[in-house]
mmCIF file of C-alpha atoms in Angstrom:
data_model
loop_
_atom_site.group_PDB
_atom_site.id
_atom_site.type_symbol
_atom_site.label_atom_id
_atom_site.label_comp_id
_atom_site.label_asym_id
_atom_site.label_seq_id
_atom_site.Cartn_x
_atom_site.Cartn_y
_atom_site.Cartn_z
ATOM 1 C CA MET A 22 24.004 -2.673 -12.561
ATOM 2 C CA PRO A 23 24.773 -3.750 -8.649
ATOM 3 C CA VAL A 24 26.322 -7.207 -9.029
ATOM 4 C CA TRP A 25 27.086 -9.654 -6.378
ATOM 5 C CA ASP A 26 28.837 -13.429 -7.503
ATOM 6 C CA ILE A 27 28.777 -14.561 -3.318
ATOM 7 C CA ALA A 28 30.126 -17.582 -5.239
ATOM 8 C CA ARG A 29 33.155 -16.538 -6.676
ATOM 9 C CA ARG A 30 34.002 -15.613 -2.593
ATOM 10 C CA PRO A 31 35.830 -18.613 -0.772
ATOM 11 C CA PRO A 32 33.471 -20.910 1.205
ATOM 12 C CA ALA A 33 34.389 -19.926 4.965
ATOM 13 C CA GLU A 34 34.357 -16.100 3.245
ATOM 14 C CA GLN A 35 30.658 -16.309 1.701
ATOM 15 C CA PHE A 36 27.853 -16.190 4.232
ATOM 16 C CA ALA A 37 29.426 -13.191 6.157
ATOM 17 C CA MET A 38 29.224 -11.773 2.286
ATOM 18 C CA TRP A 39 25.673 -12.640 1.806
ATOM 19 C CA HIS A 40 24.903 -11.032 4.563
ATOM 20 C CA ASP A 41 26.561 -7.623 4.124
ATOM 21 C CA VAL A 42 24.954 -7.993 0.484
ATOM 22 C CA ILE A 43 21.563 -8.852 1.370
ATOM 23 C CA CYS A 44 21.581 -5.564 3.871
ATOM 24 C CA ARG A 45 23.428 -2.915 1.222
ATOM 25 C CA ALA A 46 21.270 -3.565 -1.043
ATOM 26 C CA PHE A 47 17.560 -4.136 0.110
ATOM 27 C CA VAL A 48 16.934 -3.560 3.773
ATOM 28 C CA PRO A 49 18.050 -4.829 7.087
ATOM 29 C CA LEU A 50 18.321 -8.270 7.752
ATOM 30 C CA THR A 51 19.297 -11.393 9.236
ATOM 31 C CA PRO A 52 19.917 -14.182 7.956
ATOM 32 C CA THR A 53 20.451 -17.742 9.890
ATOM 33 C CA ARG A 54 21.966 -20.941 7.546
ATOM 34 C CA THR A 55 19.543 -24.258 7.924
ATOM 35 C CA ALA A 56 21.567 -26.585 6.462
ATOM 36 C CA SER A 57 24.556 -27.053 8.729
ATOM 37 C CA ASP A 58 26.397 -29.856 6.699
ATOM 38 C CA ALA A 59 26.465 -26.758 4.059
ATOM 39 C CA ARG A 60 30.377 -25.676 3.887
ATOM 40 C CA GLY A 61 30.039 -22.220 1.661
ATOM 41 C CA PHE A 62 27.165 -20.436 1.080
ATOM 42 C CA PRO A 63 26.976 -19.904 -2.818
ATOM 43 C CA ALA A 64 24.411 -16.830 -3.907
ATOM 44 C CA ARG A 65 24.104 -14.178 -6.472
ATOM 45 C CA VAL A 66 22.632 -10.832 -5.869
ATOM 46 C CA GLU A 67 21.898 -8.151 -9.030
ATOM 47 C CA THR A 68 20.378 -5.215 -7.990
ATOM 48 C CA ARG A 69 18.627 -2.132 -10.970
ATOM 49 C CA GLU A 70 16.930 1.005 -10.830
ATOM 50 C CA LEU A 71 13.640 1.809 -12.121
ATOM 51 C CA GLY A 72 13.606 5.363 -10.640
ATOM 52 C CA ALA A 73 12.279 4.948 -7.234
ATOM 53 C CA VAL A 74 11.601 1.677 -7.531
ATOM 54 C CA ASN A 75 14.640 -0.753 -6.539
ATOM 55 C CA ARG A 76 14.524 -4.590 -8.840
ATOM 56 C CA ALA A 77 16.531 -7.539 -7.553
ATOM 57 C CA ARG A 78 16.746 -11.224 -9.060
ATOM 58 C CA ILE A 79 18.186 -12.922 -6.419
ATOM 59 C CA ASP A 80 19.661 -16.544 -6.015
ATOM 60 C CA SER A 81 21.097 -18.058 -2.999
ATOM 61 C CA GLN A 82 19.926 -21.211 -0.801
ATOM 62 C CA PRO A 83 18.270 -22.759 2.267
ATOM 63 C CA GLN A 84 18.107 -19.645 5.034
ATOM 64 C CA LEU A 85 15.950 -17.990 7.747
ATOM 65 C CA THR A 86 16.307 -14.188 6.995
ATOM 66 C CA VAL A 87 14.269 -11.938 9.743
ATOM 67 C CA HIS A 88 13.219 -9.257 9.573
ATOM 68 C CA GLY A 89 12.744 -8.483 13.022
ATOM 69 C CA PRO A 90 12.366 -5.209 15.627
ATOM 70 C CA ARG A 91 15.592 -3.777 15.765
ATOM 71 C CA GLU A 92 16.047 -4.585 12.165
ATOM 72 C CA VAL A 93 13.335 -2.100 11.760
ATOM 73 C CA ALA A 94 14.942 0.692 13.307
ATOM 74 C CA ARG A 95 17.637 0.659 11.816
ATOM 75 C CA SER A 96 15.836 0.894 8.866
ATOM 76 C CA ASP A 97 16.751 4.176 7.420
ATOM 77 C CA GLY A 98 13.155 4.269 4.831
ATOM 78 C CA GLU A 99 9.757 3.276 4.632
ATOM 79 C CA TYR A 100 8.984 0.517 1.699
ATOM 80 C CA VAL A 101 6.861 -2.263 0.156
ATOM 81 C CA PHE A 102 8.873 -5.325 -1.150
ATOM 82 C CA VAL A 103 7.260 -6.343 -4.014
ATOM 83 C CA ASN A 104 8.158 -11.248 -3.924
ATOM 84 C CA LEU A 105 7.993 -12.690 -6.981
ATOM 85 C CA GLN A 106 8.667 -16.685 -6.345
ATOM 86 C CA VAL A 107 10.628 -17.684 -9.298
ATOM 87 C CA HIS A 108 12.055 -21.520 -8.246
ATOM 88 C CA GLY A 109 11.841 -22.911 -4.971
ATOM 89 C CA ARG A 110 8.869 -21.875 -2.227
ATOM 90 C CA CYS A 111 9.270 -18.715 0.676
ATOM 91 C CA HIS A 112 7.905 -19.760 3.941
ATOM 92 C CA VAL A 113 6.351 -16.201 5.348
ATOM 93 C CA ARG A 114 5.674 -14.911 8.532
ATOM 94 C CA HIS A 115 4.880 -11.357 8.332
ATOM 95 C CA ARG A 116 3.164 -9.060 11.535
ATOM 96 C CA VAL A 117 0.633 -6.414 10.144
ATOM 97 C CA GLY A 118 -1.061 -4.914 13.189
ATOM 98 C CA SER A 119 -1.457 -6.686 15.925
ATOM 99 C CA ASP A 120 -2.493 -9.730 13.716
ATOM 100 C CA GLU A 121 0.181 -12.192 12.142
ATOM 101 C CA VAL A 122 -0.326 -13.522 9.050
ATOM 102 C CA ASP A 123 1.529 -16.777 7.447
ATOM 103 C CA ALA A 124 1.622 -18.357 4.162
ATOM 104 C CA VAL A 125 3.212 -20.467 1.342
ATOM 105 C CA VAL A 126 4.258 -18.983 -1.677
ATOM 106 C CA ALA A 127 5.306 -20.924 -4.549
ATOM 107 C CA PRO A 128 6.809 -20.702 -7.606
ATOM 108 C CA GLY A 129 3.936 -17.744 -9.840
ATOM 109 C CA GLN A 130 2.871 -16.714 -6.694
ATOM 110 C CA PHE A 131 4.412 -13.353 -4.628
ATOM 111 C CA VAL A 132 4.046 -11.856 -2.079
ATOM 112 C CA VAL A 133 3.829 -8.486 -0.901
ATOM 113 C CA LEU A 134 5.295 -7.443 2.590
ATOM 114 C CA ASP A 135 6.212 -4.236 4.572
ATOM 115 C CA THR A 136 9.331 -3.070 6.130
ATOM 116 C CA THR A 137 7.719 -0.623 8.804
ATOM 117 C CA GLU A 138 6.396 -4.159 10.042
ATOM 118 C CA PRO A 139 8.516 -7.605 11.219
ATOM 119 C CA TYR A 140 8.867 -10.590 9.013
ATOM 120 C CA HIS A 141 10.541 -13.440 8.616
ATOM 121 C CA LEU A 142 11.152 -15.060 5.396
ATOM 122 C CA ARG A 143 11.982 -18.705 5.283
ATOM 123 C CA PHE A 144 13.801 -21.139 1.910
ATOM 124 C CA ASP A 145 14.066 -24.668 2.861
ATOM 125 C CA GLU A 146 15.600 -24.650 -0.716
ATOM 126 C CA PRO A 147 17.872 -23.226 -3.040
ATOM 127 C CA TRP A 148 15.117 -21.152 -5.167
ATOM 128 C CA ARG A 149 14.849 -17.659 -7.181
ATOM 129 C CA MET A 150 13.304 -14.996 -6.352
ATOM 130 C CA LEU A 151 12.853 -11.661 -8.193
ATOM 131 C CA SER A 152 12.090 -8.965 -5.577
ATOM 132 C CA PHE A 153 10.846 -4.725 -6.265
ATOM 133 C CA ARG A 154 11.195 -2.414 -4.158
ATOM 134 C CA VAL A 155 8.812 0.761 -3.826
ATOM 135 C CA PRO A 156 8.895 3.607 -1.574
ATOM 136 C CA HIS A 157 5.639 3.814 0.703
ATOM 137 C CA ARG A 158 5.235 7.556 -0.937
ATOM 138 C CA GLY A 159 4.534 5.534 -4.590
ATOM 139 C CA LEU A 160 2.184 4.896 -2.983
ATOM 140 C CA GLY A 161 -0.297 7.315 -2.492
ATOM 141 C CA GLY A 162 0.623 6.477 1.777
ATOM 142 C CA ARG A 163 0.997 3.472 4.521
ATOM 143 C CA PRO A 164 -0.154 0.706 2.350
ATOM 144 C CA ARG A 165 -2.887 -0.979 3.080
ATOM 145 C CA PRO A 166 -3.088 -4.144 5.548
ATOM 146 C CA ALA A 167 -5.198 -6.328 3.709
ATOM 147 C CA LEU A 168 -3.022 -8.662 0.823
ATOM 148 C CA LEU A 169 0.160 -8.189 3.359
ATOM 149 C CA GLY A 170 2.191 -11.589 4.045
ATOM 150 C CA ARG A 171 -0.120 -13.184 1.653
ATOM 151 C CA ALA A 172 0.805 -15.471 -1.375
ATOM 152 C CA VAL A 173 -0.973 -13.938 -4.857
ATOM 153 C CA ASP A 174 -1.942 -15.916 -7.627
ATOM 154 C CA GLY A 175 0.577 -14.451 -10.986
ATOM 155 C CA GLY A 176 -1.741 -15.882 -12.493
ATOM 156 C CA SER A 177 -4.847 -13.423 -12.713
ATOM 157 C CA GLY A 178 -5.840 -10.682 -12.045
ATOM 158 C CA THR A 179 -4.610 -7.800 -9.818
ATOM 159 C CA GLY A 180 -2.587 -10.454 -8.964
ATOM 160 C CA HIS A 181 -1.233 -11.337 -12.749
ATOM 161 C CA VAL A 182 -0.476 -7.505 -13.761
ATOM 162 C CA VAL A 183 1.519 -7.425 -11.472
ATOM 163 C CA ALA A 184 3.494 -10.024 -11.834
ATOM 164 C CA THR A 185 3.775 -9.405 -15.092
ATOM 165 C CA LEU A 186 5.003 -6.126 -14.505
ATOM 166 C CA VAL A 187 7.556 -7.368 -12.119
ATOM 167 C CA GLN A 188 8.918 -10.070 -15.536
ATOM 168 C CA SER A 189 8.691 -7.473 -18.563
ATOM 169 C CA LEU A 190 10.091 -4.773 -16.079
ATOM 170 C CA TRP A 191 13.585 -7.043 -14.980
ATOM 171 C CA ARG A 192 13.894 -8.385 -19.040
ATOM 172 C CA MET A 193 14.253 -4.989 -20.401
ATOM 173 C CA ASP A 194 17.414 -3.758 -19.792
ATOM 174 C CA ASP A 195 17.626 -7.344 -21.518
ATOM 175 C CA HIS A 196 15.775 -6.915 -25.010
ATOM 176 C CA ALA A 197 17.505 -7.335 -28.257
ATOM 177 C CA GLY A 198 18.030 -3.942 -29.549
ATOM 178 C CA ALA A 199 16.543 -1.812 -26.291
ATOM 179 C CA GLN A 200 18.694 0.802 -25.138
ATOM 180 C CA PRO A 201 17.488 1.048 -21.189
ATOM 181 C CA ALA A 202 15.621 4.826 -20.625
ATOM 182 C CA ALA A 203 18.213 8.014 -19.159
ATOM 183 C CA PRO A 204 17.391 8.992 -15.592
ATOM 184 C CA GLY A 205 14.807 10.907 -15.043
ATOM 185 C CA SER A 206 12.824 10.519 -18.342
ATOM 186 C CA GLY A 207 9.650 10.981 -19.808
ATOM 187 C CA ALA A 208 9.292 6.330 -20.614
ATOM 188 C CA LEU A 209 11.363 5.473 -16.973
ATOM 189 C CA ASP A 210 8.465 7.911 -15.238
ATOM 190 C CA ASP A 211 6.346 5.898 -17.066
ATOM 191 C CA LEU A 212 6.991 2.842 -16.279
ATOM 192 C CA GLU A 213 8.545 3.167 -12.619
ATOM 193 C CA ARG A 214 4.824 5.240 -12.167
ATOM 194 C CA SER A 215 2.633 2.507 -14.096
ATOM 195 C CA PHE A 216 4.594 -0.228 -11.687
ATOM 196 C CA ALA A 217 3.173 1.287 -8.452
ATOM 197 C CA ALA A 218 -0.467 2.265 -9.473
ATOM 198 C CA ALA A 219 -0.619 -1.926 -9.938
ATOM 199 C CA VAL A 220 0.770 -1.882 -6.434
ATOM 200 C CA ALA A 221 -1.623 0.346 -5.079
ATOM 201 C CA ALA A 222 -4.795 -1.068 -6.913
ATOM 202 C CA LEU A 223 -3.811 -4.653 -5.683
ATOM 203 C CA LEU A 224 -3.784 -3.478 -2.338
ATOM 204 C CA GLY A 225 -6.451 -1.085 -1.694
ATOM 205 C CA THR A 226 -8.753 -3.045 -4.323
ATOM 206 C CA PRO A 227 -8.244 -6.102 -3.679
ATOM 207 C CA GLY A 228 -9.462 -8.496 -5.973
ATOM 208 C CA GLU A 229 -11.362 -4.943 -8.928
ATOM 209 C CA GLU A 230 -9.764 -4.907 -12.183
ATOM 210 C CA PRO A 231 -5.901 -2.978 -12.329
ATOM 211 C CA GLY A 232 -5.867 0.497 -12.505
ATOM 212 C CA HIS A 233 -5.701 1.839 -16.720
ATOM 213 C CA ASP A 234 -2.564 2.358 -16.428
ATOM 214 C CA ALA A 235 -0.683 0.018 -14.669
ATOM 215 C CA LEU A 236 -2.477 -2.273 -17.803
ATOM 216 C CA ARG A 237 -1.939 0.171 -20.288
ATOM 217 C CA ALA A 238 2.005 -0.932 -19.203
ATOM 218 C CA ALA A 239 1.929 -4.009 -18.996
ATOM 219 C CA VAL A 240 -0.345 -5.012 -22.245
ATOM 220 C CA LEU A 241 2.331 -3.051 -23.844
ATOM 221 C CA ARG A 242 4.935 -4.553 -22.832
ATOM 222 C CA HIS A 243 3.670 -8.331 -23.930
ATOM 223 C CA VAL A 244 3.538 -6.438 -26.674
ATOM 224 C CA ALA A 245 7.298 -5.309 -27.814
ATOM 225 C CA ALA A 246 8.114 -9.076 -26.938
ATOM 226 C CA ASN A 247 4.963 -11.119 -29.283
ATOM 227 C CA LEU A 248 4.951 -8.437 -32.038
ATOM 228 C CA GLY A 249 5.293 -11.282 -34.424
ATOM 229 C CA ASP A 250 2.458 -12.828 -33.327
ATOM 230 C CA PRO A 251 -0.288 -12.511 -35.833
ATOM 231 C CA GLY A 252 -2.647 -13.633 -33.127
ATOM 232 C CA LEU A 253 -2.268 -10.201 -31.273
ATOM 233 C CA SER A 254 -6.560 -9.590 -30.345
ATOM 234 C CA VAL A 255 -7.462 -7.926 -27.877
ATOM 235 C CA ALA A 256 -9.941 -11.058 -27.340
ATOM 236 C CA ALA A 257 -6.994 -12.658 -27.262
ATOM 237 C CA VAL A 258 -4.761 -10.352 -25.061
ATOM 238 C CA ALA A 259 -8.421 -9.412 -22.666
ATOM 239 C CA ARG A 260 -8.161 -13.661 -21.621
ATOM 240 C CA ARG A 261 -4.469 -13.447 -20.488
ATOM 241 C CA PHE A 262 -4.843 -10.284 -18.888
ATOM 242 C CA ALA A 263 -8.128 -11.610 -17.466
ATOM 243 C CA VAL A 264 -10.050 -8.491 -18.319
ATOM 244 C CA SER A 265 -13.040 -7.961 -20.375
ATOM 245 C CA PRO A 266 -12.607 -6.580 -23.979
ATOM 246 C CA ARG A 267 -14.127 -3.270 -22.823
ATOM 247 C CA THR A 268 -11.699 -2.895 -20.369
ATOM 248 C CA LEU A 269 -9.118 -3.386 -22.726
ATOM 249 C CA HIS A 270 -10.395 -0.831 -24.541
ATOM 250 C CA ALA A 271 -11.092 1.299 -21.843
ATOM 251 C CA ALA A 272 -7.090 1.439 -21.059
ATOM 252 C CA PHE A 273 -6.462 2.651 -24.934
ATOM 253 C CA ALA A 274 -8.983 5.038 -25.163
ATOM 254 C CA GLU A 275 -7.915 7.405 -22.159
ATOM 255 C CA HIS A 276 -4.391 7.718 -24.360
ATOM 256 C CA ASP A 277 -6.407 8.507 -27.153
ATOM 257 C CA THR A 278 -5.935 5.887 -29.097
ATOM 258 C CA THR A 279 -7.213 1.752 -29.288
ATOM 259 C CA PHE A 280 -5.456 -1.501 -29.209
ATOM 260 C CA ALA A 281 -5.444 -2.322 -33.029
ATOM 261 C CA ALA A 282 -3.596 1.613 -33.474
ATOM 262 C CA ALA A 283 -0.787 0.310 -30.779
ATOM 263 C CA VAL A 284 -0.250 -2.797 -32.130
ATOM 264 C CA ARG A 285 0.651 -1.152 -35.236
ATOM 265 C CA THR A 286 2.175 1.792 -34.309
ATOM 266 C CA MET A 287 5.144 -0.623 -32.500
ATOM 267 C CA ARG A 288 5.626 -2.839 -35.603
ATOM 268 C CA LEU A 289 5.902 -0.757 -37.745
ATOM 269 C CA GLN A 290 8.731 0.776 -35.944
ATOM 270 C CA ARG A 291 10.933 -2.036 -35.432
ATOM 271 C CA CYS A 292 10.221 -2.879 -38.796
ATOM 272 C CA SER A 293 11.714 0.521 -40.066
ATOM 273 C CA ARG A 294 14.374 0.424 -37.532
ATOM 274 C CA ALA A 295 14.896 -3.453 -39.219
ATOM 275 C CA LEU A 296 14.600 -1.618 -42.732
ATOM 276 C CA ARG A 297 17.606 1.058 -41.762
ATOM 277 C CA ASP A 298 20.120 -1.307 -40.337
ATOM 278 C CA PRO A 299 22.903 -1.343 -42.200
ATOM 279 C CA ALA A 300 23.026 -5.105 -40.852
ATOM 280 C CA GLU A 301 20.369 -6.019 -41.476
ATOM 281 C CA THR A 302 20.261 -8.652 -43.874
ATOM 282 C CA ALA A 303 16.220 -10.004 -44.515
ATOM 283 C CA THR A 304 14.861 -9.178 -47.811
ATOM 284 C CA VAL A 305 12.216 -6.843 -46.561
ATOM 285 C CA THR A 306 9.437 -9.615 -45.984
ATOM 286 C CA ALA A 307 10.658 -11.459 -44.557
ATOM 287 C CA ILE A 308 11.346 -8.238 -42.004
ATOM 288 C CA ALA A 309 7.963 -7.521 -41.819
ATOM 289 C CA ALA A 310 6.430 -11.213 -41.456
ATOM 290 C CA ARG A 311 9.153 -11.249 -38.563
ATOM 291 C CA PHE A 312 6.894 -8.342 -36.823
ATOM 292 C CA GLY A 313 3.442 -9.885 -37.782
ATOM 293 C CA TYR A 314 2.615 -9.022 -41.654
ATOM 294 C CA LEU A 315 1.905 -11.763 -43.006
ATOM 295 C CA ASP A 316 0.909 -10.732 -46.132
ATOM 296 C CA PRO A 317 2.970 -8.296 -47.602
ATOM 297 C CA SER A 318 1.240 -6.069 -49.948
ATOM 298 C CA ALA A 319 -0.990 -5.280 -46.366
ATOM 299 C CA PHE A 320 1.902 -4.850 -44.808
ATOM 300 C CA SER A 321 3.364 -1.874 -48.043
ATOM 301 C CA ARG A 322 0.394 -0.050 -47.909
ATOM 302 C CA ALA A 323 0.774 0.485 -44.288
ATOM 303 C CA PHE A 324 4.038 1.359 -43.842
ATOM 304 C CA ARG A 325 3.464 4.100 -46.950
ATOM 305 C CA ARG A 326 0.464 5.522 -44.419
ATOM 306 C CA GLU A 327 2.821 5.736 -42.010
ATOM 307 C CA TYR A 328 6.499 7.021 -42.709
ATOM 308 C CA GLY A 329 5.170 8.358 -47.376
ATOM 309 C CA ILE A 330 7.668 5.704 -48.383
ATOM 310 C CA ALA A 331 7.585 2.487 -48.819
ATOM 311 C CA PRO A 332 9.558 -0.131 -47.974
ATOM 312 C CA ARG A 333 11.527 -0.937 -50.071
ATOM 313 C CA ASP A 334 12.694 2.173 -50.609
ATOM 314 C CA LEU A 335 14.125 3.191 -47.222
ATOM 315 C CA ARG A 336 15.538 0.475 -47.213
ATOM 316 C CA ARG A 337 17.591 1.256 -50.667
ATOM 317 C CA SER A 338 17.663 5.000 -49.617
#
């Protein structure tokens, strides 16, 4: 997981290093300072791989960054970037075919950029974004132009699924107790495909509900991060992802399971892991409540059905 902490370099060297880092980490780019009185250029880039998808978190300063015709010609691959704005605003100008698209991307919104076309990104204040790079081949081909270069709301419809996946897939390496998926593992491949499917659905059918695989992956990430919430119901989660309960049920039915069964399995797995941990000092009841089981008797029955042993007996073993 490469990390470039440019603020650690002498101020006079920081901007040149920034230029080098963004070209190495992303695609050919040419940045220009827009704050003439700035002495240094403190910035930070952290990248993480997810199969063919490159994930990055970027913190930087006011600037104009250009991926123009010369940079396009020097690029060694065909990608889209999904850039989720976290802090600050990004002013985008993207050439899409014979047209130019202008947009302002605010926090909570994202923009999709096609590296085979020129674009300019202007930042007038310090900023942070999560940026995921996806090969065209992962989308099934060249993206359709409908949403390229436009600000997409991360709070509804397919845009919400994509934005939630970006945040969840970035944080998954930091999840307490989580083990990173090994390269080439089925879990990693599923996550990579789910993200690419969500982006393809966004670009191919704007305004429609997300594909079931992408929705299911996003919902499972949300559930994993909120197992202690006793209100993890179909209705609540469907509202959270701006889909109908019927669509949510269908996403799980395609995998021969139900939403409720998936939540129950994940809760029991986390409880089992905690009960087996010799460093865990909480009571069985407290562990059950931590992962959403507020009724000790119901937890004990569900645990015994799943594992063939009572929770207290497992802990003593």
